């Protein structure tokens, strides 16, 4: 066995090194270092808030909701005020369907929640299609 270990020590060291890297990546992921923490959703005192990089982008009270629906496509229209467009579309846009509306969506997620109040329209999603759909169901039951 000692002769085998001496002969293959380089391979053994490579496997150990790879295992350490895998463990570190798992720890960093668990701590949120590799995950996007750009969007946070909070419900407090019957007020629903969507934050982008710790700034409130969307906020409405439970009793202000006139409709909430899940959609899988819409026409963005023209940007009025753009806060970010890296992995997220965030800001105020205007289209023919809603007029001016506030948007905070992760571009890779192709499902969206549209909330309409008496005065505003909000379009947002979350980390995945599944979490967006669950959030819409929760909003409808809220």
PDB file of C-alpha atoms in Angstrom:
ATOM      1  CA  UNK A   1       0.000   0.000   0.000  1.00  0.00           C
ATOM      2  CA  UNK A   2       2.833   2.414   0.822  1.00  0.00           C
ATOM      3  CA  UNK A   3       4.346   1.793  -2.582  1.00  0.00           C
ATOM      4  CA  UNK A   4       0.958   2.564  -4.199  1.00  0.00           C
ATOM      5  CA  UNK A   5       0.642   5.814  -2.229  1.00  0.00           C
ATOM      6  CA  UNK A   6       4.147   6.928  -3.165  1.00  0.00           C
ATOM      7  CA  UNK A   7       3.506   6.157  -6.801  1.00  0.00           C
ATOM      8  CA  UNK A   8       0.151   7.996  -6.905  1.00  0.00           C
ATOM      9  CA  UNK A   9       0.755  10.797  -4.390  1.00  0.00           C
ATOM     10  CA  UNK A  10       0.182  13.476  -7.027  1.00  0.00           C
ATOM     11  CA  UNK A  11      -3.267  12.123  -7.837  1.00  0.00           C
ATOM     12  CA  UNK A  12      -4.149  11.835  -4.147  1.00  0.00           C
ATOM     13  CA  UNK A  13      -3.088  15.447  -3.535  1.00  0.00           C
ATOM     14  CA  UNK A  14      -5.114  16.627  -6.541  1.00  0.00           C
ATOM     15  CA  UNK A  15      -8.235  14.845  -5.268  1.00  0.00           C
ATOM     16  CA  UNK A  16      -7.768  16.331  -1.785  1.00  0.00           C
ATOM     17  CA  UNK A  17      -7.310  19.809  -3.280  1.00  0.00           C
ATOM     18  CA  UNK A  18     -10.430  19.422  -5.401  1.00  0.00           C
ATOM     19  CA  UNK A  19     -12.430  18.307  -2.346  1.00  0.00           C
ATOM     20  CA  UNK A  20     -11.312  21.404  -0.412  1.00  0.00           C
ATOM     21  CA  UNK A  21     -12.387  23.668  -3.297  1.00  0.00           C
ATOM     22  CA  UNK A  22     -15.820  21.971  -3.460  1.00  0.00           C
ATOM     23  CA  UNK A  23     -16.317  22.446   0.285  1.00  0.00           C
ATOM     24  CA  UNK A  24     -15.312  26.130   0.103  1.00  0.00           C
ATOM     25  CA  UNK A  25     -17.667  26.794  -2.803  1.00  0.00           C
ATOM     26  CA  UNK A  26     -20.506  25.126  -0.871  1.00  0.00           C
ATOM     27  CA  UNK A  27     -19.770  27.253   2.212  1.00  0.00           C
ATOM     28  CA  UNK A  28     -19.580  30.488   0.173  1.00  0.00           C
ATOM     29  CA  UNK A  29     -22.829  29.620  -1.579  1.00  0.00           C
ATOM     30  CA  UNK A  30     -24.526  28.906   1.737  1.00  0.00           C
ATOM     31  CA  UNK A  31     -23.333  32.273   3.054  1.00  0.00           C
ATOM     32  CA  UNK A  32     -24.757  34.009   0.005  1.00  0.00           C
ATOM     33  CA  UNK A  33     -21.438  35.102  -1.466  1.00  0.00           C
ATOM     34  CA  UNK A  34     -22.204  33.645  -4.903  1.00  0.00           C
ATOM     35  CA  UNK A  35     -25.937  34.303  -4.801  1.00  0.00           C
ATOM     36  CA  UNK A  36     -27.542  37.510  -5.838  1.00  0.00           C
ATOM     37  CA  UNK A  37     -28.727  39.464  -2.857  1.00  0.00           C
ATOM     38  CA  UNK A  38     -29.879  42.308  -5.067  1.00  0.00           C
ATOM     39  CA  UNK A  39     -33.620  41.771  -4.537  1.00  0.00           C
ATOM     40  CA  UNK A  40     -35.320  41.352  -1.194  1.00  0.00           C
ATOM     41  CA  UNK A  41     -39.042  41.047  -0.540  1.00  0.00           C
ATOM     42  CA  UNK A  42     -40.563  41.976   2.790  1.00  0.00           C
ATOM     43  CA  UNK A  43     -44.062  41.997   4.247  1.00  0.00           C
ATOM     44  CA  UNK A  44     -44.437  44.056   7.394  1.00  0.00           C
ATOM     45  CA  UNK A  45     -47.541  45.591   8.983  1.00  0.00           C
ATOM     46  CA  UNK A  46     -49.620  44.595   5.925  1.00  0.00           C
ATOM     47  CA  UNK A  47     -47.257  46.467   3.596  1.00  0.00           C
ATOM     48  CA  UNK A  48     -45.536  44.584   0.774  1.00  0.00           C
ATOM     49  CA  UNK A  49     -42.115  45.920  -0.257  1.00  0.00           C
ATOM     50  CA  UNK A  50     -39.651  44.937  -2.970  1.00  0.00           C
ATOM     51  CA  UNK A  51     -36.106  46.198  -2.451  1.00  0.00           C
ATOM     52  CA  UNK A  52     -33.358  46.391  -5.051  1.00  0.00           C
ATOM     53  CA  UNK A  53     -29.929  46.791  -3.472  1.00  0.00           C
ATOM     54  CA  UNK A  54     -31.546  47.951  -0.201  1.00  0.00           C
ATOM     55  CA  UNK A  55     -33.659  50.641  -1.908  1.00  0.00           C
ATOM     56  CA  UNK A  56     -37.453  50.324  -1.907  1.00  0.00           C
ATOM     57  CA  UNK A  57     -38.572  50.036  -5.526  1.00  0.00           C
ATOM     58  CA  UNK A  58     -42.113  48.734  -5.089  1.00  0.00           C
ATOM     59  CA  UNK A  59     -44.345  49.218  -2.077  1.00  0.00           C
ATOM     60  CA  UNK A  60     -48.072  48.819  -1.551  1.00  0.00           C
ATOM     61  CA  UNK A  61     -50.435  48.106   1.309  1.00  0.00           C
ATOM     62  CA  UNK A  62     -52.639  45.035   1.371  1.00  0.00           C
ATOM     63  CA  UNK A  63     -55.817  47.122   1.154  1.00  0.00           C
ATOM     64  CA  UNK A  64     -54.524  48.971  -1.944  1.00  0.00           C
ATOM     65  CA  UNK A  65     -54.435  45.858  -4.142  1.00  0.00           C
ATOM     66  CA  UNK A  66     -57.129  45.925  -6.832  1.00  0.00           C
ATOM     67  CA  UNK A  67     -55.758  42.948  -8.775  1.00  0.00           C
ATOM     68  CA  UNK A  68     -52.795  40.605  -8.784  1.00  0.00           C
ATOM     69  CA  UNK A  69     -52.042  38.183 -11.582  1.00  0.00           C
ATOM     70  CA  UNK A  70     -49.279  35.957 -12.857  1.00  0.00           C
ATOM     71  CA  UNK A  71     -48.224  36.598 -16.463  1.00  0.00           C
ATOM     72  CA  UNK A  72     -45.588  34.960 -18.616  1.00  0.00           C
ATOM     73  CA  UNK A  73     -44.989  37.786 -21.059  1.00  0.00           C
ATOM     74  CA  UNK A  74     -45.734  41.463 -21.513  1.00  0.00           C
ATOM     75  CA  UNK A  75     -44.547  44.379 -23.620  1.00  0.00           C
ATOM     76  CA  UNK A  76     -42.026  46.385 -21.613  1.00  0.00           C
ATOM     77  CA  UNK A  77     -42.503  49.555 -23.630  1.00  0.00           C
ATOM     78  CA  UNK A  78     -40.173  52.505 -23.157  1.00  0.00           C
ATOM     79  CA  UNK A  79     -37.967  53.211 -20.164  1.00  0.00           C
ATOM     80  CA  UNK A  80     -38.793  56.372 -18.298  1.00  0.00           C
ATOM     81  CA  UNK A  81     -36.310  55.943 -15.441  1.00  0.00           C
ATOM     82  CA  UNK A  82     -33.873  53.034 -15.401  1.00  0.00           C
ATOM     83  CA  UNK A  83     -32.099  52.153 -12.160  1.00  0.00           C
ATOM     84  CA  UNK A  84     -30.377  48.983 -13.351  1.00  0.00           C
ATOM     85  CA  UNK A  85     -30.258  46.652 -16.301  1.00  0.00           C
ATOM     86  CA  UNK A  86     -27.459  44.214 -15.470  1.00  0.00           C
ATOM     87  CA  UNK A  87     -29.270  40.990 -14.461  1.00  0.00           C
ATOM     88  CA  UNK A  88     -32.378  42.900 -13.443  1.00  0.00           C
ATOM     89  CA  UNK A  89     -34.685  45.381 -15.097  1.00  0.00           C
ATOM     90  CA  UNK A  90     -35.514  47.985 -12.483  1.00  0.00           C
ATOM     91  CA  UNK A  91     -37.153  51.359 -12.842  1.00  0.00           C
ATOM     92  CA  UNK A  92     -40.172  53.121 -14.313  1.00  0.00           C
ATOM     93  CA  UNK A  93     -41.371  52.154 -17.768  1.00  0.00           C
ATOM     94  CA  UNK A  94     -44.359  52.991 -19.943  1.00  0.00           C
ATOM     95  CA  UNK A  95     -46.355  50.770 -22.263  1.00  0.00           C
ATOM     96  CA  UNK A  96     -49.738  50.882 -24.009  1.00  0.00           C
ATOM     97  CA  UNK A  97     -51.363  48.381 -21.636  1.00  0.00           C
ATOM     98  CA  UNK A  98     -50.619  49.977 -18.244  1.00  0.00           C
ATOM     99  CA  UNK A  99     -49.208  53.419 -18.980  1.00  0.00           C
ATOM    100  CA  UNK A 100     -46.481  54.211 -16.428  1.00  0.00           C
ATOM    101  CA  UNK A 101     -45.541  51.251 -14.258  1.00  0.00           C
ATOM    102  CA  UNK A 102     -42.760  50.276 -11.862  1.00  0.00           C
ATOM    103  CA  UNK A 103     -40.734  47.182 -12.631  1.00  0.00           C
ATOM    104  CA  UNK A 104     -38.258  45.068 -10.671  1.00  0.00           C
ATOM    105  CA  UNK A 105     -37.622  41.767 -12.456  1.00  0.00           C
ATOM    106  CA  UNK A 106     -34.827  39.270 -12.714  1.00  0.00           C
ATOM    107  CA  UNK A 107     -34.324  38.981 -16.467  1.00  0.00           C
ATOM    108  CA  UNK A 108     -33.678  35.224 -16.470  1.00  0.00           C
ATOM    109  CA  UNK A 109     -37.055  34.472 -14.807  1.00  0.00           C
ATOM    110  CA  UNK A 110     -39.874  34.470 -17.347  1.00  0.00           C
ATOM    111  CA  UNK A 111     -42.868  34.746 -15.041  1.00  0.00           C
ATOM    112  CA  UNK A 112     -44.068  38.000 -13.550  1.00  0.00           C
ATOM    113  CA  UNK A 113     -46.521  39.227 -10.944  1.00  0.00           C
ATOM    114  CA  UNK A 114     -48.562  42.252 -11.973  1.00  0.00           C
ATOM    115  CA  UNK A 115     -50.177  44.114  -9.083  1.00  0.00           C
ATOM    116  CA  UNK A 116     -52.585  46.925  -9.826  1.00  0.00           C
ATOM    117  CA  UNK A 117     -53.643  49.511  -7.256  1.00  0.00           C
ATOM    118  CA  UNK A 118     -55.939  52.499  -7.820  1.00  0.00           C
ATOM    119  CA  UNK A 119     -52.964  54.646  -8.772  1.00  0.00           C
ATOM    120  CA  UNK A 120     -50.083  52.382  -9.816  1.00  0.00           C
ATOM    121  CA  UNK A 121     -49.071  49.189 -11.586  1.00  0.00           C
ATOM    122  CA  UNK A 122     -46.155  47.094 -10.331  1.00  0.00           C
ATOM    123  CA  UNK A 123     -44.399  44.261 -12.165  1.00  0.00           C
ATOM    124  CA  UNK A 124     -41.976  42.028 -10.303  1.00  0.00           C
ATOM    125  CA  UNK A 125     -40.702  38.491  -9.933  1.00  0.00           C
ATOM    126  CA  UNK A 126     -38.273  36.614  -7.745  1.00  0.00           C
ATOM    127  CA  UNK A 127     -35.418  34.122  -7.972  1.00  0.00           C
ATOM    128  CA  UNK A 128     -37.231  31.478 -10.055  1.00  0.00           C
ATOM    129  CA  UNK A 129     -40.496  30.812 -11.855  1.00  0.00           C
ATOM    130  CA  UNK A 130     -41.565  28.506  -9.012  1.00  0.00           C
ATOM    131  CA  UNK A 131     -40.895  31.082  -6.288  1.00  0.00           C
ATOM    132  CA  UNK A 132     -42.632  33.776  -8.355  1.00  0.00           C
ATOM    133  CA  UNK A 133     -45.703  31.565  -8.810  1.00  0.00           C
ATOM    134  CA  UNK A 134     -45.770  30.725  -5.085  1.00  0.00           C
ATOM    135  CA  UNK A 135     -45.488  34.393  -4.209  1.00  0.00           C
ATOM    136  CA  UNK A 136     -48.387  35.256  -6.514  1.00  0.00           C
ATOM    137  CA  UNK A 137     -50.536  32.572  -4.880  1.00  0.00           C
ATOM    138  CA  UNK A 138     -49.631  33.947  -1.457  1.00  0.00           C
ATOM    139  CA  UNK A 139     -50.506  37.485  -2.556  1.00  0.00           C
ATOM    140  CA  UNK A 140     -53.897  36.330  -3.807  1.00  0.00           C
ATOM    141  CA  UNK A 141     -54.575  34.666  -0.444  1.00  0.00           C
ATOM    142  CA  UNK A 142     -53.167  37.582   1.601  1.00  0.00           C
TER     143      UNK A 142
END
